[in-house]
Amino acid sequence: MGRKILLEHIDVPGINTFDVYRAHGGYKAAEKALKEMSAAQVVEEVKSAGLRGRGGAGFPTGMKWSFLDKKSANPTYLVCNADESEPGTFKDRYLMEHIPHMLIEGVIISSYAIGCNTAYIYVRGEFKYIIGILNKAIREAHANGFLGNNIQGSGFNLEIHVHSGAGAYICGEETALLESLEGKRGNPRLKPPFPAVKGLYESPTVVNNVETLATVVGIINIGAATYAGIGVGKSSGTKLISACGNINKPGVYEIELGIPVEEFIYSDVYCGGIKDGKKLKAVIPGGSSVPILPQNLVCKTANGDVRLMSYESLADGGFQTGSMLGSGGFIVLDEDACVVRHTYTLARFYRHESCGQCSPCREGTGWMEKVLYRIENGEGRMHDIDLLVNISKNIEGNTICPLGDAAAWPVAAAIRHFRHEFEFHVKHPEIVKNIDHGSLEKFNI
Amino acid sequence: MSSHTAHKQYEKEGKPIAFSPEILEKVKQIIKRYPEGRQNSALLPVLHIAQEEFGGYLSVDVMDYVASLLHIKPIEVYEVSTFYTQYYPEKRGKYMIEVCHTGPCAICGGEHISKRLQEKLGVKLNQTTADGLFTIKEVECLGACGFAPVMQINTEFYEKLTPEKIDTIIDDLKQRASEPQPQQQKWVERFF
């Protein structure tokens, strides 16, 4: 078992309350930061820990903080991105539900570091119950002098407000989230200016993921040097991986970055192997947007090296033979799973979630969905397969925000590695038409 | 500013639309969480509250009322309410069933859950049963993939579903529908 920074006390009864969290070392990092460290020292600590954004992009957190426009006359805002919506990802929900005070403490320390006195936590609307949990934690932190004016006599003031989304994947993109927080449709903004210069209310803003902010607590507690010593290379520290699909033990696991993928899938400490003794077909290692890896590229890279759970190793080989760590949404497909069907459900997802602002994404996602539906239901033509590749290439890189890429990559990767399954669907309509997938939903192409 | 709506009497199904004094006080507190001149930031939270208080969907008058509270134009509310999937334009069943059909749930049998629901209730997707109790909808990822397949009924999660479990859940809800309902925590309460 590796070192636990985030989930060490997750099983302690009552850890969701202030008193129990405090009794297990909670809010010590906040005290240390606010009383013994300058804001600049906290930023430096997070930088040298090598913490990278845990939402999916993996951008260095300390660097993101240091981009803030310090000359701005407007106040600085911290916005916590709790709009967890990437299919396969459910780690932030787990963290907020079970140990909400760690997020609150992380927001306090991070706000102090960037000079923010009003922070917002943007929670996806479907997590209505989490909003209640966070507000309870905020009340308790207030009552114990960790929020409000002059926190613990440090002279630092902070209020945290919880805000709700209302069902839109796109609001996980940071500028769409800011638009939504301002009471508008979640249409992403053109960058630059970046949020660090003009974000919420045209003020300097940092948007950080839930897990990222919670990890700041651990970094202050154990020190940057110790934290940076965990993991491998530029993938330092621990990461929450939410594992799902056809495995024996779906759930949220904290891993030291750099453990072998094979260990993660087959060890009883983690996924516990493939369900019902079946064979592995493929893995989508970082949330539904990242390229699918076929079985032969899961545990080893194309060069024959052991594939590790790290930003670099999962990306080894580029998109030809690699993928991405992304959000840590680890989706496992067994030998009976149909890649075409799976790709179709993802294409449908991205069509539904496209905000409609950029035509390549608005038109392209719907087009891919329809072509995939046609192939999946035995009406496909052989040239449809290359048509899909063509559409995906015309979306990729041609949109304001990364949703276009996120929609294009899974389709392109599925055809790259599983073209034979697509061809099978075209060649054998009589077989694919008679498979019972359940839902009666049908639409006319 | 929408002065032309400020004195309008809002109505829905013959009843005047207005938050109770207690809820209005809380809504005002929520609005104050955002900086001066940025009241419209409270739009998404206030729409959730309004939808729950006024019959589970957003009629034009309800949206106009919310616009008047936030001092914004009605169109600014309409364009937001139509963007987000959790705001409903029409009346729906007492129990709104939302079944996830995205990748991870689909490979764990989510679409069979949807099928069983439709068979059991005798309605198709996006339809409401004749007794007004159930509406079924297929939705995109609910962020609970480790417990797949999942569905939400009025924002309560139901996880690791099987077609057999569906029968039990529906029978149970049908039975409970006529009994006094346990008070669920309302939207407005969760913001405090």
mmCIF file of C-alpha atoms in Angstrom, chain A residues 110-421:
data_model
loop_
_atom_site.group_PDB
_atom_site.id
_atom_site.type_symbol
_atom_site.label_atom_id
_atom_site.label_comp_id
_atom_site.label_asym_id
_atom_site.label_seq_id
_atom_site.Cartn_x
_atom_site.Cartn_y
_atom_site.Cartn_z
ATOM 1 C CA SER A 110 -4.884 28.592 -1.281
ATOM 2 C CA SER A 111 -6.925 31.786 -0.836
ATOM 3 C CA TYR A 112 -4.308 33.028 1.615
ATOM 4 C CA ALA A 113 -1.566 32.204 -0.875
ATOM 5 C CA ILE A 114 -3.131 34.188 -3.712
ATOM 6 C CA GLY A 115 -4.587 37.016 -1.598
ATOM 7 C CA CYS A 116 -8.248 36.178 -2.069
ATOM 8 C CA ASN A 117 -10.953 37.127 0.463
ATOM 9 C CA THR A 118 -13.994 35.699 -1.300
ATOM 10 C CA ALA A 119 -13.918 32.183 -2.712
ATOM 11 C CA TYR A 120 -16.655 30.288 -4.531
ATOM 12 C CA ILE A 121 -17.124 26.558 -4.816
ATOM 13 C CA TYR A 122 -19.036 25.700 -8.014
ATOM 14 C CA VAL A 123 -20.769 22.343 -7.503
ATOM 15 C CA ARG A 124 -22.582 20.574 -10.329
ATOM 16 C CA GLY A 125 -26.347 20.726 -9.881
ATOM 17 C CA GLU A 126 -26.750 16.953 -9.753
ATOM 18 C CA PHE A 127 -24.747 16.917 -6.508
ATOM 19 C CA LYS A 128 -27.488 18.717 -4.595
ATOM 20 C CA TYR A 129 -26.697 16.771 -1.424
ATOM 21 C CA ILE A 130 -23.011 17.733 -1.609
ATOM 22 C CA ILE A 131 -24.026 21.406 -1.484
ATOM 23 C CA GLY A 132 -25.658 20.761 1.894
ATOM 24 C CA ILE A 133 -22.583 18.858 3.131
ATOM 25 C CA LEU A 134 -20.212 21.676 2.135
ATOM 26 C CA ASN A 135 -22.372 24.362 3.702
ATOM 27 C CA LYS A 136 -22.463 22.411 6.964
ATOM 28 C CA ALA A 137 -18.659 22.185 6.901
ATOM 29 C CA ILE A 138 -18.434 25.929 6.191
ATOM 30 C CA ARG A 139 -20.739 26.685 9.156
ATOM 31 C CA GLU A 140 -18.536 24.557 11.422
ATOM 32 C CA ALA A 141 -15.348 26.195 10.162
ATOM 33 C CA HIS A 142 -16.907 29.603 10.823
ATOM 34 C CA ALA A 143 -17.938 28.621 14.331
ATOM 35 C CA ASN A 144 -14.389 27.524 15.046
ATOM 36 C CA GLY A 145 -12.710 30.650 13.759
ATOM 37 C CA PHE A 146 -11.324 29.234 10.513
ATOM 38 C CA LEU A 147 -13.512 31.396 8.288
ATOM 39 C CA GLY A 148 -14.687 35.001 8.594
ATOM 40 C CA ASN A 149 -12.627 37.924 9.779
ATOM 41 C CA ASN A 150 -9.156 37.672 11.295
ATOM 42 C CA ILE A 151 -8.887 33.880 10.998
ATOM 43 C CA GLN A 152 -7.090 32.450 14.058
ATOM 44 C CA GLY A 153 -5.747 35.933 14.824
ATOM 45 C CA SER A 154 -3.753 36.015 11.589
ATOM 46 C CA GLY A 155 -5.422 39.122 10.217
ATOM 47 C CA PHE A 156 -6.564 37.153 7.133
ATOM 48 C CA ASN A 157 -10.255 37.320 6.163
ATOM 49 C CA LEU A 158 -12.113 34.804 4.031
ATOM 50 C CA GLU A 159 -15.677 33.910 3.095
ATOM 51 C CA ILE A 160 -16.491 30.803 1.071
ATOM 52 C CA HIS A 161 -19.779 30.560 -0.833
ATOM 53 C CA VAL A 162 -21.164 27.422 -2.427
ATOM 54 C CA HIS A 163 -22.715 27.903 -5.857
ATOM 55 C CA SER A 164 -24.750 25.371 -7.840
ATOM 56 C CA GLY A 165 -24.641 24.489 -11.492
ATOM 57 C CA ALA A 166 -27.698 23.024 -13.176
ATOM 58 C CA GLY A 167 -26.614 20.220 -15.482
ATOM 59 C CA ALA A 168 -24.005 21.171 -18.081
ATOM 60 C CA TYR A 169 -20.730 19.291 -18.621
ATOM 61 C CA ILE A 170 -19.238 22.291 -20.386
ATOM 62 C CA CYS A 171 -19.207 24.239 -17.116
ATOM 63 C CA GLY A 172 -16.253 22.119 -16.034
ATOM 64 C CA GLU A 173 -14.224 24.138 -18.558
ATOM 65 C CA GLU A 174 -12.921 27.018 -16.459
ATOM 66 C CA THR A 175 -14.133 29.976 -18.504
ATOM 67 C CA ALA A 176 -17.561 28.386 -19.046
ATOM 68 C CA LEU A 177 -17.683 27.843 -15.303
ATOM 69 C CA LEU A 178 -16.996 31.544 -14.735
ATOM 70 C CA GLU A 179 -19.742 32.531 -17.182
ATOM 71 C CA SER A 180 -22.116 30.189 -15.367
ATOM 72 C CA LEU A 181 -21.073 31.601 -11.992
ATOM 73 C CA GLU A 182 -21.946 35.039 -13.345
ATOM 74 C CA GLY A 183 -25.477 33.780 -14.037
ATOM 75 C CA LYS A 184 -25.139 33.175 -17.752
ATOM 76 C CA ARG A 185 -25.162 30.299 -20.231
ATOM 77 C CA GLY A 186 -22.015 28.211 -19.983
ATOM 78 C CA ASN A 187 -20.332 29.378 -23.168
ATOM 79 C CA PRO A 188 -16.530 29.220 -22.898
ATOM 80 C CA ARG A 189 -14.606 32.446 -23.412
ATOM 81 C CA LEU A 190 -11.904 33.147 -25.937
ATOM 82 C CA LYS A 191 -8.442 33.137 -24.353
ATOM 83 C CA PRO A 192 -6.459 35.314 -23.847
ATOM 84 C CA PRO A 193 -7.199 37.052 -21.599
ATOM 85 C CA PHE A 194 -6.752 34.132 -19.241
ATOM 86 C CA PRO A 195 -8.703 34.017 -15.963
ATOM 87 C CA ALA A 196 -5.502 34.928 -14.083
ATOM 88 C CA VAL A 197 -5.823 38.364 -15.688
ATOM 89 C CA LYS A 198 -9.565 38.661 -16.365
ATOM 90 C CA GLY A 199 -11.652 35.942 -14.801
ATOM 91 C CA LEU A 200 -14.665 36.238 -12.523
ATOM 92 C CA TYR A 201 -16.166 39.759 -12.747
ATOM 93 C CA GLU A 202 -13.224 40.745 -14.954
ATOM 94 C CA SER A 203 -10.946 40.259 -11.947
ATOM 95 C CA PRO A 204 -7.819 38.121 -11.523
ATOM 96 C CA THR A 205 -9.067 34.610 -10.822
ATOM 97 C CA VAL A 206 -7.669 31.174 -10.125
ATOM 98 C CA VAL A 207 -9.858 28.175 -10.917
ATOM 99 C CA ASN A 208 -8.665 24.961 -9.258
ATOM 100 C CA ASN A 209 -10.111 21.472 -9.070
ATOM 101 C CA VAL A 210 -11.371 20.016 -5.752
ATOM 102 C CA GLU A 211 -8.610 17.403 -5.470
ATOM 103 C CA THR A 212 -5.934 19.973 -6.312
ATOM 104 C CA LEU A 213 -7.049 22.261 -3.487
ATOM 105 C CA ALA A 214 -7.364 19.373 -1.015
ATOM 106 C CA THR A 215 -3.839 18.252 -1.904
ATOM 107 C CA VAL A 216 -2.456 21.659 -0.900
ATOM 108 C CA VAL A 217 -3.328 20.714 2.707
ATOM 109 C CA GLY A 218 -1.120 17.632 2.543
ATOM 110 C CA ILE A 219 1.745 19.543 0.941
ATOM 111 C CA ILE A 220 1.792 22.122 3.754
ATOM 112 C CA ASN A 221 1.553 19.348 6.353
ATOM 113 C CA ILE A 222 4.381 17.130 5.135
ATOM 114 C CA GLY A 223 6.422 19.776 3.295
ATOM 115 C CA ALA A 224 7.169 20.185 -0.381
ATOM 116 C CA ALA A 225 10.336 18.095 -0.316
ATOM 117 C CA THR A 226 8.601 15.042 1.153
ATOM 118 C CA TYR A 227 5.655 15.437 -1.219
ATOM 119 C CA ALA A 228 7.901 15.787 -4.250
ATOM 120 C CA GLY A 229 9.700 12.625 -3.134
ATOM 121 C CA ILE A 230 6.534 10.599 -3.714
ATOM 122 C CA GLY A 231 5.816 9.600 -7.282
ATOM 123 C CA VAL A 232 8.019 9.529 -10.334
ATOM 124 C CA GLY A 233 9.688 12.391 -12.218
ATOM 125 C CA LYS A 234 7.322 15.233 -12.997
ATOM 126 C CA SER A 235 4.412 13.156 -11.733
ATOM 127 C CA SER A 236 4.899 13.887 -8.062
ATOM 128 C CA GLY A 237 2.702 12.962 -5.150
ATOM 129 C CA THR A 238 -0.461 10.930 -5.001
ATOM 130 C CA LYS A 239 -3.543 10.985 -7.220
ATOM 131 C CA LEU A 240 -7.103 9.862 -6.766
ATOM 132 C CA ILE A 241 -8.135 7.376 -9.417
ATOM 133 C CA SER A 242 -11.816 6.571 -9.853
ATOM 134 C CA ALA A 243 -12.025 3.110 -11.336
ATOM 135 C CA CYS A 244 -15.157 1.833 -13.055
ATOM 136 C CA GLY A 245 -16.404 -0.444 -15.776
ATOM 137 C CA ASN A 246 -15.964 -4.230 -15.904
ATOM 138 C CA ILE A 247 -13.775 -4.704 -12.811
ATOM 139 C CA ASN A 248 -14.251 -6.475 -9.507
ATOM 140 C CA LYS A 249 -13.765 -3.500 -7.246
ATOM 141 C CA PRO A 250 -14.922 -0.209 -8.727
ATOM 142 C CA GLY A 251 -14.230 2.737 -6.467
ATOM 143 C CA VAL A 252 -11.926 5.620 -5.612
ATOM 144 C CA TYR A 253 -8.284 4.789 -4.876
ATOM 145 C CA GLU A 254 -5.419 7.004 -3.856
ATOM 146 C CA ILE A 255 -2.249 5.854 -5.581
ATOM 147 C CA GLU A 256 1.323 7.006 -5.488
ATOM 148 C CA LEU A 257 1.892 8.222 -9.038
ATOM 149 C CA GLY A 258 4.127 5.788 -10.871
ATOM 150 C CA ILE A 259 2.734 2.406 -9.833
ATOM 151 C CA PRO A 260 2.408 -0.030 -12.738
ATOM 152 C CA VAL A 261 -0.938 0.005 -14.555
ATOM 153 C CA GLU A 262 -0.947 -3.788 -14.338
ATOM 154 C CA GLU A 263 -0.764 -3.612 -10.551
ATOM 155 C CA PHE A 264 -3.587 -1.091 -10.464
ATOM 156 C CA ILE A 265 -5.876 -3.304 -12.542
ATOM 157 C CA TYR A 266 -5.076 -6.700 -11.063
ATOM 158 C CA SER A 267 -4.067 -6.087 -7.434
ATOM 159 C CA ASP A 268 -6.751 -6.731 -4.822
ATOM 160 C CA VAL A 269 -5.720 -3.469 -3.192
ATOM 161 C CA TYR A 270 -7.124 -1.651 -6.229
ATOM 162 C CA CYS A 271 -9.422 -2.850 -9.027
ATOM 163 C CA GLY A 272 -9.099 -6.533 -8.137
ATOM 164 C CA GLY A 273 -8.975 -7.737 -11.735
ATOM 165 C CA ILE A 274 -11.563 -8.075 -14.477
ATOM 166 C CA LYS A 275 -15.090 -9.001 -13.455
ATOM 167 C CA ASP A 276 -16.368 -12.554 -13.856
ATOM 168 C CA GLY A 277 -12.898 -13.824 -14.761
ATOM 169 C CA LYS A 278 -13.079 -12.318 -18.220
ATOM 170 C CA LYS A 279 -10.192 -10.954 -20.233
ATOM 171 C CA LEU A 280 -9.233 -7.316 -20.567
ATOM 172 C CA LYS A 281 -10.095 -5.660 -23.873
ATOM 173 C CA ALA A 282 -9.257 -2.002 -23.374
ATOM 174 C CA VAL A 283 -8.782 0.804 -20.881
ATOM 175 C CA ILE A 284 -9.679 4.481 -21.032
ATOM 176 C CA PRO A 285 -7.303 5.704 -18.336
ATOM 177 C CA GLY A 286 -8.163 9.361 -17.780
ATOM 178 C CA GLY A 287 -11.857 10.027 -18.249
ATOM 179 C CA SER A 288 -13.948 9.495 -21.390
ATOM 180 C CA SER A 289 -12.165 12.213 -23.404
ATOM 181 C CA VAL A 290 -8.765 10.526 -23.546
ATOM 182 C CA PRO A 291 -7.780 7.966 -26.185
ATOM 183 C CA ILE A 292 -8.706 4.336 -25.545
ATOM 184 C CA LEU A 293 -5.796 1.907 -25.071
ATOM 185 C CA PRO A 294 -6.144 -1.608 -26.461
ATOM 186 C CA GLN A 295 -5.144 -4.525 -24.230
ATOM 187 C CA ASN A 296 -1.632 -4.853 -25.714
ATOM 188 C CA LEU A 297 -0.815 -1.229 -24.910
ATOM 189 C CA VAL A 298 -2.299 -1.104 -21.407
ATOM 190 C CA CYS A 299 0.365 -2.739 -19.266
ATOM 191 C CA LYS A 300 3.300 -2.054 -21.601
ATOM 192 C CA THR A 301 4.168 0.855 -23.870
ATOM 193 C CA ALA A 302 4.852 0.338 -27.575
ATOM 194 C CA ASN A 303 8.555 0.158 -26.683
ATOM 195 C CA GLY A 304 7.931 -2.681 -24.287
ATOM 196 C CA ASP A 305 8.485 -0.608 -21.132
ATOM 197 C CA VAL A 306 6.252 -1.187 -18.157
ATOM 198 C CA ARG A 307 3.351 1.291 -18.400
ATOM 199 C CA LEU A 308 2.998 3.331 -15.212
ATOM 200 C CA MET A 309 0.175 5.350 -13.703
ATOM 201 C CA SER A 310 1.863 8.689 -14.342
ATOM 202 C CA TYR A 311 1.290 11.693 -16.596
ATOM 203 C CA GLU A 312 4.326 10.822 -18.723
ATOM 204 C CA SER A 313 4.060 7.037 -18.970
ATOM 205 C CA LEU A 314 0.369 7.022 -19.892
ATOM 206 C CA ALA A 315 1.131 9.582 -22.602
ATOM 207 C CA ASP A 316 4.130 7.612 -23.877
ATOM 208 C CA GLY A 317 3.839 7.059 -27.614
ATOM 209 C CA GLY A 318 1.633 10.111 -28.137
ATOM 210 C CA PHE A 319 -1.858 9.452 -29.427
ATOM 211 C CA GLN A 320 -0.596 6.710 -31.749
ATOM 212 C CA THR A 321 0.103 4.250 -28.940
ATOM 213 C CA GLY A 322 -0.466 6.245 -25.738
ATOM 214 C CA SER A 323 -3.194 8.123 -23.932
ATOM 215 C CA MET A 324 -3.430 10.526 -20.951
ATOM 216 C CA LEU A 325 -3.774 10.416 -17.164
ATOM 217 C CA GLY A 326 -6.410 13.158 -17.484
ATOM 218 C CA SER A 327 -8.821 13.354 -14.577
ATOM 219 C CA GLY A 328 -8.010 9.838 -13.348
ATOM 220 C CA GLY A 329 -11.333 8.415 -14.495
ATOM 221 C CA PHE A 330 -10.191 4.854 -15.218
ATOM 222 C CA ILE A 331 -12.712 2.975 -17.372
ATOM 223 C CA VAL A 332 -12.097 -0.730 -17.994
ATOM 224 C CA LEU A 333 -13.734 -2.688 -20.827
ATOM 225 C CA ASP A 334 -13.798 -6.477 -20.775
ATOM 226 C CA GLU A 335 -13.630 -8.787 -23.796
ATOM 227 C CA ASP A 336 -17.414 -8.698 -24.266
ATOM 228 C CA ALA A 337 -17.726 -4.917 -24.320
ATOM 229 C CA CYS A 338 -18.470 -3.469 -27.735
ATOM 230 C CA VAL A 339 -16.109 -0.634 -28.605
ATOM 231 C CA VAL A 340 -18.457 0.670 -31.290
ATOM 232 C CA ARG A 341 -21.385 0.866 -28.893
ATOM 233 C CA HIS A 342 -19.186 2.469 -26.243
ATOM 234 C CA THR A 343 -17.880 5.047 -28.693
ATOM 235 C CA TYR A 344 -21.437 5.773 -29.791
ATOM 236 C CA THR A 345 -22.564 6.488 -26.201
ATOM 237 C CA LEU A 346 -19.621 8.859 -25.762
ATOM 238 C CA ALA A 347 -20.327 10.622 -29.072
ATOM 239 C CA ARG A 348 -23.932 11.057 -27.950
ATOM 240 C CA PHE A 349 -22.648 12.522 -24.690
ATOM 241 C CA TYR A 350 -20.471 15.122 -26.406
ATOM 242 C CA ARG A 351 -23.218 16.097 -28.853
ATOM 243 C CA HIS A 352 -25.550 16.626 -25.909
ATOM 244 C CA GLU A 353 -22.964 18.649 -23.984
ATOM 245 C CA SER A 354 -21.643 20.852 -26.811
ATOM 246 C CA CYS A 355 -22.595 24.442 -25.977
ATOM 247 C CA GLY A 356 -23.177 25.160 -29.662
ATOM 248 C CA GLN A 357 -20.892 28.164 -29.855
ATOM 249 C CA CYS A 358 -18.360 26.850 -32.429
ATOM 250 C CA SER A 359 -19.664 25.262 -35.599
ATOM 251 C CA PRO A 360 -17.037 22.476 -35.888
ATOM 252 C CA CYS A 361 -18.128 21.146 -32.497
ATOM 253 C CA ARG A 362 -21.848 21.941 -32.748
ATOM 254 C CA GLU A 363 -22.215 20.307 -36.172
ATOM 255 C CA GLY A 364 -19.409 17.774 -35.914
ATOM 256 C CA THR A 365 -20.462 16.117 -32.650
ATOM 257 C CA GLY A 366 -23.983 15.537 -33.958
ATOM 258 C CA TRP A 367 -22.665 14.255 -37.261
ATOM 259 C CA MET A 368 -20.334 11.760 -35.575
ATOM 260 C CA GLU A 369 -23.148 10.582 -33.327
ATOM 261 C CA LYS A 370 -25.441 9.932 -36.281
ATOM 262 C CA VAL A 371 -22.798 8.063 -38.277
ATOM 263 C CA LEU A 372 -21.876 5.975 -35.239
ATOM 264 C CA TYR A 373 -25.542 5.239 -34.582
ATOM 265 C CA ARG A 374 -25.876 4.083 -38.170
ATOM 266 C CA ILE A 375 -22.879 1.740 -37.901
ATOM 267 C CA GLU A 376 -23.924 0.482 -34.474
ATOM 268 C CA ASN A 377 -27.391 -0.382 -35.759
ATOM 269 C CA GLY A 378 -26.260 -2.285 -38.824
ATOM 270 C CA GLU A 379 -26.937 0.473 -41.349
ATOM 271 C CA GLY A 380 -23.325 1.562 -41.768
ATOM 272 C CA ARG A 381 -21.233 1.750 -44.928
ATOM 273 C CA MET A 382 -17.537 0.988 -45.125
ATOM 274 C CA HIS A 383 -16.592 4.559 -46.009
ATOM 275 C CA ASP A 384 -18.409 5.791 -42.882
ATOM 276 C CA ILE A 385 -15.373 4.713 -40.875
ATOM 277 C CA ASP A 386 -13.031 7.072 -42.676
ATOM 278 C CA LEU A 387 -15.733 9.710 -42.657
ATOM 279 C CA LEU A 388 -15.661 9.589 -38.852
ATOM 280 C CA VAL A 389 -11.890 10.029 -38.834
ATOM 281 C CA ASN A 390 -12.272 12.948 -41.204
ATOM 282 C CA ILE A 391 -14.939 14.662 -39.082
ATOM 283 C CA SER A 392 -12.878 14.188 -35.920
ATOM 284 C CA LYS A 393 -9.858 15.801 -37.578
ATOM 285 C CA ASN A 394 -11.962 18.782 -38.596
ATOM 286 C CA ILE A 395 -13.200 19.328 -35.055
ATOM 287 C CA GLU A 396 -9.872 18.856 -33.299
ATOM 288 C CA GLY A 397 -8.069 22.128 -32.637
ATOM 289 C CA ASN A 398 -10.747 24.223 -34.323
ATOM 290 C CA THR A 399 -12.855 25.222 -31.337
ATOM 291 C CA ILE A 400 -12.661 27.835 -28.572
ATOM 292 C CA CYS A 401 -12.515 25.275 -25.765
ATOM 293 C CA PRO A 402 -11.237 21.694 -25.452
ATOM 294 C CA LEU A 403 -14.685 20.078 -25.691
ATOM 295 C CA GLY A 404 -14.139 19.741 -29.420
ATOM 296 C CA ASP A 405 -10.912 17.829 -28.845
ATOM 297 C CA ALA A 406 -12.558 15.798 -26.110
ATOM 298 C CA ALA A 407 -15.259 14.735 -28.555
ATOM 299 C CA ALA A 408 -12.854 14.006 -31.400
ATOM 300 C CA TRP A 409 -10.192 12.002 -29.560
ATOM 301 C CA PRO A 410 -12.302 9.034 -28.370
ATOM 302 C CA VAL A 411 -13.726 8.454 -31.854
ATOM 303 C CA ALA A 412 -10.355 8.748 -33.614
ATOM 304 C CA ALA A 413 -8.651 6.465 -31.055
ATOM 305 C CA ALA A 414 -11.398 3.839 -31.171
ATOM 306 C CA ILE A 415 -11.025 3.558 -34.950
ATOM 307 C CA ARG A 416 -7.220 3.641 -34.728
ATOM 308 C CA HIS A 417 -7.113 0.621 -32.432
ATOM 309 C CA PHE A 418 -10.398 -1.176 -33.132
ATOM 310 C CA ARG A 419 -11.088 -0.594 -36.819
ATOM 311 C CA HIS A 420 -11.867 -4.300 -37.157
ATOM 312 C CA GLU A 421 -14.859 -3.922 -34.824
#
